[in-house]
Amino acid sequence: MSTVANKKPHGLLIVLVGPSGVGKSTISKMLAQRLNVAYIVSATTRPKEPGDEIGKEYDHVSQDEFFRRLDRDEFLEYAQVHGNYYGTPMHPALDYLNEGKDVLLEIDVQGALQVRYQYPEALLIFILPPNGPTLMQRLNDRGRDKPEDMDKRFRAARREIHMAKGSRAFDHMVINDSLDRAVEELTKIINLERTGGL
Ligand code: 5GP
């Protein structure tokens, strides 16, 4: 049984996953502020888009640069999502963890499964929408995607949810039915894990 006394002197690696439009970025920012966790900026080959300021922060790089970093083994995990590459830079994340600081990653399900494999002690949480129509409405409200892209993201969301449930890799599944409630539930989950699950 894990206890505070035998906990490794490492920070907790928290991985937040969920389909586009589920509210992950807002939740991550609120958690990062509330819980004093380090938030890691991912690299992506996706060009900047209008509305990016309110979403997840990225280091936008060319495909050549992304593959240079990949060749140099600079990513903790990476994946191709909707035709673009995304990767978590290894150094800032591992440096924080080694200093004993908790780290929050906001990534897709393929990346989360890589993290699970490499860091079995990571806390993997999947954020679910309350239902399909609400997710479609949220994608629509973001005003970021063309109608055909929204359909693509909606179908991808269904695949992602299916994959997450089937993988059994996630420690928790949290429904974002109301932002405050979901953040409250996540705060409790993370705080419990910080105390060694006692
Ligand atoms: P968006 O371009 O809409 O911000 O993100 C598209 C998808 O890529 C989302 O599911 C997001 O969580 C995921 N993503 C963002 N950063 C990373 C990353 O560093 N690694 C992986 N595997 N997925 C990421």
PDB file of C-alpha atoms and ligand atoms in Angstrom:
ATOM      1  CA  MET A   1       0.000   0.000   0.000  1.00  0.00           C
ATOM      2  CA  SER A   2       1.249   3.459  -0.844  1.00  0.00           C
ATOM      3  CA  THR A   3       1.717   5.847   2.079  1.00  0.00           C
ATOM      4  CA  VAL A   4       3.110   9.349   2.472  1.00  0.00           C
ATOM      5  CA  ALA A   5       6.219   7.856   4.080  1.00  0.00           C
ATOM      6  CA  ASN A   6       7.136   5.560   1.216  1.00  0.00           C
ATOM      7  CA  LYS A   7       6.169   7.957  -1.606  1.00  0.00           C
ATOM      8  CA  LYS A   8       9.008   8.550  -4.044  1.00  0.00           C
ATOM      9  CA  PRO A   9      10.549  12.040  -3.869  1.00  0.00           C
ATOM     10  CA  HIS A  10       8.996  12.821  -7.245  1.00  0.00           C
ATOM     11  CA  GLY A  11       6.228  15.107  -8.265  1.00  0.00           C
ATOM     12  CA  LEU A  12       2.976  13.664  -9.511  1.00  0.00           C
ATOM     13  CA  LEU A  13       2.514  13.443 -13.283  1.00  0.00           C
ATOM     14  CA  ILE A  14      -1.106  14.361 -13.988  1.00  0.00           C
ATOM     15  CA  VAL A  15      -2.433  13.720 -17.477  1.00  0.00           C
ATOM     16  CA  LEU A  16      -5.699  15.283 -18.558  1.00  0.00           C
ATOM     17  CA  VAL A  17      -7.293  13.880 -21.691  1.00  0.00           C
ATOM     18  CA  GLY A  18     -10.571  14.483 -23.452  1.00  0.00           C
ATOM     19  CA  PRO A  19     -12.044  15.280 -26.823  1.00  0.00           C
ATOM     20  CA  SER A  20     -11.946  18.719 -28.473  1.00  0.00           C
ATOM     21  CA  GLY A  21     -14.574  21.015 -27.031  1.00  0.00           C
ATOM     22  CA  VAL A  22     -14.930  19.176 -23.734  1.00  0.00           C
ATOM     23  CA  GLY A  23     -13.428  22.104 -21.798  1.00  0.00           C
ATOM     24  CA  LYS A  24      -9.971  20.642 -21.079  1.00  0.00           C
ATOM     25  CA  SER A  25      -8.022  23.875 -21.561  1.00  0.00           C
ATOM     26  CA  THR A  26     -10.256  25.875 -19.237  1.00  0.00           C
ATOM     27  CA  ILE A  27     -10.157  23.076 -16.664  1.00  0.00           C
ATOM     28  CA  SER A  28      -6.349  22.745 -16.953  1.00  0.00           C
ATOM     29  CA  LYS A  29      -5.810  26.469 -16.444  1.00  0.00           C
ATOM     30  CA  MET A  30      -8.091  26.507 -13.407  1.00  0.00           C
ATOM     31  CA  LEU A  31      -6.353  23.459 -11.928  1.00  0.00           C
ATOM     32  CA  ALA A  32      -2.872  24.852 -12.615  1.00  0.00           C
ATOM     33  CA  GLN A  33      -3.780  28.005 -10.667  1.00  0.00           C
ATOM     34  CA  ARG A  34      -5.612  26.265  -7.860  1.00  0.00           C
ATOM     35  CA  LEU A  35      -3.231  23.403  -7.253  1.00  0.00           C
ATOM     36  CA  ASN A  36       0.179  24.906  -7.893  1.00  0.00           C
ATOM     37  CA  VAL A  37       1.136  22.440 -10.610  1.00  0.00           C
ATOM     38  CA  ALA A  38       3.496  23.123 -13.512  1.00  0.00           C
ATOM     39  CA  TYR A  39       1.711  23.385 -16.840  1.00  0.00           C
ATOM     40  CA  ILE A  40       3.803  22.190 -19.773  1.00  0.00           C
ATOM     41  CA  VAL A  41       3.604  23.914 -23.170  1.00  0.00           C
ATOM     42  CA  SER A  42       3.452  21.369 -26.011  1.00  0.00           C
ATOM     43  CA  ALA A  43       5.108  21.714 -29.394  1.00  0.00           C
ATOM     44  CA  THR A  44       2.853  21.370 -32.418  1.00  0.00           C
ATOM     45  CA  THR A  45       3.096  21.535 -36.190  1.00  0.00           C
ATOM     46  CA  ARG A  46      -0.455  22.923 -36.254  1.00  0.00           C
ATOM     47  CA  PRO A  47      -0.357  26.503 -37.533  1.00  0.00           C
ATOM     48  CA  LYS A  48      -1.773  29.190 -35.266  1.00  0.00           C
ATOM     49  CA  GLU A  49      -5.533  29.592 -35.569  1.00  0.00           C
ATOM     50  CA  PRO A  50      -7.883  32.391 -34.592  1.00  0.00           C
ATOM     51  CA  GLY A  51      -9.116  31.691 -31.086  1.00  0.00           C
ATOM     52  CA  ASP A  52      -5.841  30.065 -30.007  1.00  0.00           C
ATOM     53  CA  GLU A  53      -5.338  32.759 -27.341  1.00  0.00           C
ATOM     54  CA  ILE A  54      -8.162  31.313 -25.264  1.00  0.00           C
ATOM     55  CA  GLY A  55      -7.199  27.668 -25.805  1.00  0.00           C
ATOM     56  CA  LYS A  56      -4.129  25.684 -24.919  1.00  0.00           C
ATOM     57  CA  GLU A  57      -0.803  27.486 -25.276  1.00  0.00           C
ATOM     58  CA  TYR A  58       1.546  26.000 -27.890  1.00  0.00           C
ATOM     59  CA  ASP A  59       5.046  26.267 -29.213  1.00  0.00           C
ATOM     60  CA  HIS A  60       4.190  26.292 -32.947  1.00  0.00           C
ATOM     61  CA  VAL A  61       7.011  24.736 -34.974  1.00  0.00           C
ATOM     62  CA  SER A  62       7.571  23.532 -38.549  1.00  0.00           C
ATOM     63  CA  GLN A  63       7.337  19.826 -39.358  1.00  0.00           C
ATOM     64  CA  ASP A  64      11.125  19.777 -39.960  1.00  0.00           C
ATOM     65  CA  GLU A  65      11.758  21.248 -36.521  1.00  0.00           C
ATOM     66  CA  PHE A  66       9.317  18.805 -34.895  1.00  0.00           C
ATOM     67  CA  PHE A  67      11.099  15.836 -36.471  1.00  0.00           C
ATOM     68  CA  ARG A  68      14.509  17.241 -35.532  1.00  0.00           C
ATOM     69  CA  ARG A  69      13.336  17.317 -31.892  1.00  0.00           C
ATOM     70  CA  LEU A  70      11.869  13.829 -32.242  1.00  0.00           C
ATOM     71  CA  ASP A  71      15.184  12.507 -33.607  1.00  0.00           C
ATOM     72  CA  ARG A  72      16.977  14.058 -30.654  1.00  0.00           C
ATOM     73  CA  ASP A  73      14.565  12.233 -28.336  1.00  0.00           C
ATOM     74  CA  GLU A  74      13.279  15.480 -26.900  1.00  0.00           C
ATOM     75  CA  PHE A  75       9.653  14.378 -26.447  1.00  0.00           C
ATOM     76  CA  LEU A  76       8.224  12.599 -23.463  1.00  0.00           C
ATOM     77  CA  GLU A  77       5.369  11.515 -25.751  1.00  0.00           C
ATOM     78  CA  TYR A  78       4.023  12.613 -29.106  1.00  0.00           C
ATOM     79  CA  ALA A  79       1.136  11.862 -31.438  1.00  0.00           C
ATOM     80  CA  GLN A  80      -0.440  12.835 -34.708  1.00  0.00           C
ATOM     81  CA  VAL A  81      -3.868  14.351 -34.099  1.00  0.00           C
ATOM     82  CA  HIS A  82      -6.186  15.637 -36.852  1.00  0.00           C
ATOM     83  CA  GLY A  83      -3.233  15.569 -39.279  1.00  0.00           C
ATOM     84  CA  ASN A  84      -0.841  17.614 -37.100  1.00  0.00           C
ATOM     85  CA  TYR A  85       1.910  16.512 -34.738  1.00  0.00           C
ATOM     86  CA  TYR A  86       1.875  17.345 -31.038  1.00  0.00           C
ATOM     87  CA  GLY A  87       4.528  16.529 -28.449  1.00  0.00           C
ATOM     88  CA  THR A  88       5.312  17.138 -24.793  1.00  0.00           C
ATOM     89  CA  PRO A  89       8.862  18.440 -24.282  1.00  0.00           C
ATOM     90  CA  MET A  90      10.717  16.001 -22.047  1.00  0.00           C
ATOM     91  CA  HIS A  91      12.971  18.397 -20.159  1.00  0.00           C
ATOM     92  CA  PRO A  92      10.723  20.874 -18.469  1.00  0.00           C
ATOM     93  CA  ALA A  93       8.371  18.058 -17.447  1.00  0.00           C
ATOM     94  CA  LEU A  94      11.043  15.733 -16.007  1.00  0.00           C
ATOM     95  CA  ASP A  95      12.951  18.596 -14.371  1.00  0.00           C
ATOM     96  CA  TYR A  96       9.845  19.690 -12.471  1.00  0.00           C
ATOM     97  CA  LEU A  97       9.030  16.118 -11.457  1.00  0.00           C
ATOM     98  CA  ASN A  98      12.571  15.550 -10.204  1.00  0.00           C
ATOM     99  CA  GLU A  99      12.330  18.756  -8.178  1.00  0.00           C
ATOM    100  CA  GLY A 100       9.223  17.270  -6.580  1.00  0.00           C
ATOM    101  CA  LYS A 101       6.780  19.579  -8.348  1.00  0.00           C
ATOM    102  CA  ASP A 102       3.580  18.145  -9.780  1.00  0.00           C
ATOM    103  CA  VAL A 103       3.163  18.450 -13.535  1.00  0.00           C
ATOM    104  CA  LEU A 104      -0.022  18.748 -15.569  1.00  0.00           C
ATOM    105  CA  LEU A 105      -0.189  17.598 -19.190  1.00  0.00           C
ATOM    106  CA  GLU A 106      -3.162  18.215 -21.443  1.00  0.00           C
ATOM    107  CA  ILE A 107      -2.776  15.757 -24.303  1.00  0.00           C
ATOM    108  CA  ASP A 108      -4.686  13.300 -26.512  1.00  0.00           C
ATOM    109  CA  VAL A 109      -5.474   9.672 -25.758  1.00  0.00           C
ATOM    110  CA  GLN A 110      -2.620   8.188 -27.840  1.00  0.00           C
ATOM    111  CA  GLY A 111      -0.096  10.322 -25.946  1.00  0.00           C
ATOM    112  CA  ALA A 112      -1.680   9.386 -22.620  1.00  0.00           C
ATOM    113  CA  LEU A 113      -1.274   5.690 -23.398  1.00  0.00           C
ATOM    114  CA  GLN A 114       2.450   6.289 -24.077  1.00  0.00           C
ATOM    115  CA  VAL A 115       2.730   8.065 -20.725  1.00  0.00           C
ATOM    116  CA  ARG A 116       0.952   5.182 -18.980  1.00  0.00           C
ATOM    117  CA  TYR A 117       3.458   2.763 -20.495  1.00  0.00           C
ATOM    118  CA  GLN A 118       6.545   4.789 -19.558  1.00  0.00           C
ATOM    119  CA  TYR A 119       5.348   6.200 -16.234  1.00  0.00           C
ATOM    120  CA  PRO A 120       2.938   3.658 -14.745  1.00  0.00           C
ATOM    121  CA  GLU A 121       2.547   5.807 -11.621  1.00  0.00           C
ATOM    122  CA  ALA A 122       1.114   8.767 -13.591  1.00  0.00           C
ATOM    123  CA  LEU A 123      -2.438   9.866 -12.793  1.00  0.00           C
ATOM    124  CA  LEU A 124      -4.508   9.603 -15.971  1.00  0.00           C
ATOM    125  CA  ILE A 125      -7.865  11.346 -16.064  1.00  0.00           C
ATOM    126  CA  PHE A 126     -10.312  11.427 -18.950  1.00  0.00           C
ATOM    127  CA  ILE A 127     -12.804  14.296 -19.215  1.00  0.00           C
ATOM    128  CA  LEU A 128     -16.141  13.361 -20.753  1.00  0.00           C
ATOM    129  CA  PRO A 129     -18.879  15.621 -22.095  1.00  0.00           C
ATOM    130  CA  PRO A 130     -22.277  15.082 -20.427  1.00  0.00           C
ATOM    131  CA  ASN A 131     -23.673  13.877 -23.771  1.00  0.00           C
ATOM    132  CA  GLY A 132     -23.223  14.116 -27.569  1.00  0.00           C
ATOM    133  CA  PRO A 133     -25.471  17.122 -28.264  1.00  0.00           C
ATOM    134  CA  THR A 134     -23.743  19.188 -25.537  1.00  0.00           C
ATOM    135  CA  LEU A 135     -20.326  18.419 -27.057  1.00  0.00           C
ATOM    136  CA  MET A 136     -21.567  19.430 -30.538  1.00  0.00           C
ATOM    137  CA  GLN A 137     -22.967  22.646 -29.059  1.00  0.00           C
ATOM    138  CA  ARG A 138     -19.646  23.430 -27.336  1.00  0.00           C
ATOM    139  CA  LEU A 139     -17.696  22.810 -30.552  1.00  0.00           C
ATOM    140  CA  ASN A 140     -20.120  25.157 -32.276  1.00  0.00           C
ATOM    141  CA  ASP A 141     -19.838  27.811 -29.525  1.00  0.00           C
ATOM    142  CA  ARG A 142     -16.030  27.857 -29.842  1.00  0.00           C
ATOM    143  CA  GLY A 143     -16.554  29.226 -33.355  1.00  0.00           C
ATOM    144  CA  ARG A 144     -13.111  27.927 -34.267  1.00  0.00           C
ATOM    145  CA  ASP A 145     -13.914  25.235 -36.819  1.00  0.00           C
ATOM    146  CA  LYS A 146     -15.675  25.095 -40.174  1.00  0.00           C
ATOM    147  CA  PRO A 147     -18.858  22.905 -40.127  1.00  0.00           C
ATOM    148  CA  GLU A 148     -17.056  20.012 -41.855  1.00  0.00           C
ATOM    149  CA  ASP A 149     -14.183  20.243 -39.366  1.00  0.00           C
ATOM    150  CA  MET A 150     -16.658  20.262 -36.493  1.00  0.00           C
ATOM    151  CA  ASP A 151     -18.158  17.028 -37.801  1.00  0.00           C
ATOM    152  CA  LYS A 152     -14.646  15.574 -38.042  1.00  0.00           C
ATOM    153  CA  ARG A 153     -13.870  16.591 -34.459  1.00  0.00           C
ATOM    154  CA  PHE A 154     -17.192  15.198 -33.267  1.00  0.00           C
ATOM    155  CA  ARG A 155     -16.530  11.831 -34.905  1.00  0.00           C
ATOM    156  CA  ALA A 156     -12.969  11.879 -33.538  1.00  0.00           C
ATOM    157  CA  ALA A 157     -14.408  12.575 -30.070  1.00  0.00           C
ATOM    158  CA  ARG A 158     -16.589   9.478 -30.264  1.00  0.00           C
ATOM    159  CA  ARG A 159     -13.602   7.378 -31.331  1.00  0.00           C
ATOM    160  CA  GLU A 160     -11.466   8.868 -28.571  1.00  0.00           C
ATOM    161  CA  ILE A 161     -14.068   8.198 -25.874  1.00  0.00           C
ATOM    162  CA  HIS A 162     -14.463   4.636 -27.144  1.00  0.00           C
ATOM    163  CA  MET A 163     -10.686   4.108 -27.121  1.00  0.00           C
ATOM    164  CA  ALA A 164     -10.328   5.592 -23.633  1.00  0.00           C
ATOM    165  CA  LYS A 165     -13.071   3.397 -22.181  1.00  0.00           C
ATOM    166  CA  GLY A 166     -11.714   0.303 -23.935  1.00  0.00           C
ATOM    167  CA  SER A 167      -8.109   0.884 -22.870  1.00  0.00           C
ATOM    168  CA  ARG A 168      -8.867   0.802 -19.131  1.00  0.00           C
ATOM    169  CA  ALA A 169      -5.723   2.927 -18.811  1.00  0.00           C
ATOM    170  CA  PHE A 170      -7.453   5.829 -17.089  1.00  0.00           C
ATOM    171  CA  ASP A 171      -7.601   6.092 -13.325  1.00  0.00           C
ATOM    172  CA  HIS A 172     -10.653   8.353 -13.423  1.00  0.00           C
ATOM    173  CA  MET A 173     -13.323   9.530 -15.815  1.00  0.00           C
ATOM    174  CA  VAL A 174     -14.824  12.918 -14.939  1.00  0.00           C
ATOM    175  CA  ILE A 175     -17.915  14.378 -16.609  1.00  0.00           C
ATOM    176  CA  ASN A 176     -17.713  18.094 -17.365  1.00  0.00           C
ATOM    177  CA  ASP A 177     -21.390  18.836 -16.811  1.00  0.00           C
ATOM    178  CA  SER A 178     -20.590  22.047 -14.968  1.00  0.00           C
ATOM    179  CA  LEU A 179     -17.145  23.620 -14.941  1.00  0.00           C
ATOM    180  CA  ASP A 180     -17.030  24.380 -11.211  1.00  0.00           C
ATOM    181  CA  ARG A 181     -18.274  20.932 -10.259  1.00  0.00           C
ATOM    182  CA  ALA A 182     -15.792  19.182 -12.564  1.00  0.00           C
ATOM    183  CA  VAL A 183     -12.878  21.278 -11.247  1.00  0.00           C
ATOM    184  CA  GLU A 184     -13.994  20.516  -7.694  1.00  0.00           C
ATOM    185  CA  GLU A 185     -14.057  16.768  -8.408  1.00  0.00           C
ATOM    186  CA  LEU A 186     -10.636  16.904 -10.110  1.00  0.00           C
ATOM    187  CA  THR A 187      -9.168  18.874  -7.209  1.00  0.00           C
ATOM    188  CA  LYS A 188     -10.321  16.182  -4.790  1.00  0.00           C
ATOM    189  CA  ILE A 189      -8.937  13.388  -6.990  1.00  0.00           C
ATOM    190  CA  ILE A 190      -5.543  15.092  -7.322  1.00  0.00           C
ATOM    191  CA  ASN A 191      -5.304  16.013  -3.638  1.00  0.00           C
ATOM    192  CA  LEU A 192      -6.155  12.459  -2.646  1.00  0.00           C
ATOM    193  CA  GLU A 193      -3.449  11.128  -4.954  1.00  0.00           C
ATOM    194  CA  ARG A 194      -0.970  13.649  -3.490  1.00  0.00           C
ATOM    195  CA  THR A 195      -1.470  12.200  -0.052  1.00  0.00           C
ATOM    196  CA  GLY A 196      -0.693   8.748  -1.409  1.00  0.00           C
ATOM    197  CA  GLY A 197      -4.329   7.747  -1.823  1.00  0.00           C
ATOM    198  CA  LEU A 198      -4.962   7.704   1.929  1.00  0.00           C
TER     199      LEU A 198
HETATM  200  P1  5GP B   1      -5.939  21.517 -30.475  1.00  0.00           P
HETATM  201  O1  5GP B   1      -5.134  21.738 -31.718  1.00  0.00           O
HETATM  202  O2  5GP B   1      -7.417  21.479 -30.715  1.00  0.00           O
HETATM  203  O3  5GP B   1      -5.531  22.458 -29.351  1.00  0.00           O
HETATM  204  O4  5GP B   1      -5.564  20.063 -29.922  1.00  0.00           O
HETATM  205  C1  5GP B   1      -5.889  18.909 -30.648  1.00  0.00           C
HETATM  206  C2  5GP B   1      -5.621  17.693 -29.787  1.00  0.00           C
HETATM  207  O5  5GP B   1      -4.216  17.551 -29.548  1.00  0.00           O
HETATM  208  C3  5GP B   1      -6.270  17.762 -28.407  1.00  0.00           C
HETATM  209  O6  5GP B   1      -6.828  16.486 -28.113  1.00  0.00           O
HETATM  210  C4  5GP B   1      -5.099  18.031 -27.491  1.00  0.00           C
HETATM  211  O7  5GP B   1      -5.311  17.520 -26.182  1.00  0.00           O
HETATM  212  C5  5GP B   1      -4.019  17.259 -28.185  1.00  0.00           C
HETATM  213  N1  5GP B   1      -2.685  17.683 -27.760  1.00  0.00           N
HETATM  214  C6  5GP B   1      -2.271  18.921 -27.416  1.00  0.00           C
HETATM  215  N2  5GP B   1      -0.987  18.910 -27.049  1.00  0.00           N
HETATM  216  C7  5GP B   1      -0.574  17.630 -27.119  1.00  0.00           C
HETATM  217  C8  5GP B   1       0.660  16.967 -26.829  1.00  0.00           C
HETATM  218  O8  5GP B   1       1.664  17.543 -26.433  1.00  0.00           O
HETATM  219  N3  5GP B   1       0.685  15.617 -27.040  1.00  0.00           N
HETATM  220  C9  5GP B   1      -0.395  14.923 -27.494  1.00  0.00           C
HETATM  221  N4  5GP B   1      -0.270  13.601 -27.631  1.00  0.00           N
HETATM  222  N5  5GP B   1      -1.574  15.501 -27.752  1.00  0.00           N
HETATM  223  C10 5GP B   1      -1.658  16.846 -27.578  1.00  0.00           C
END
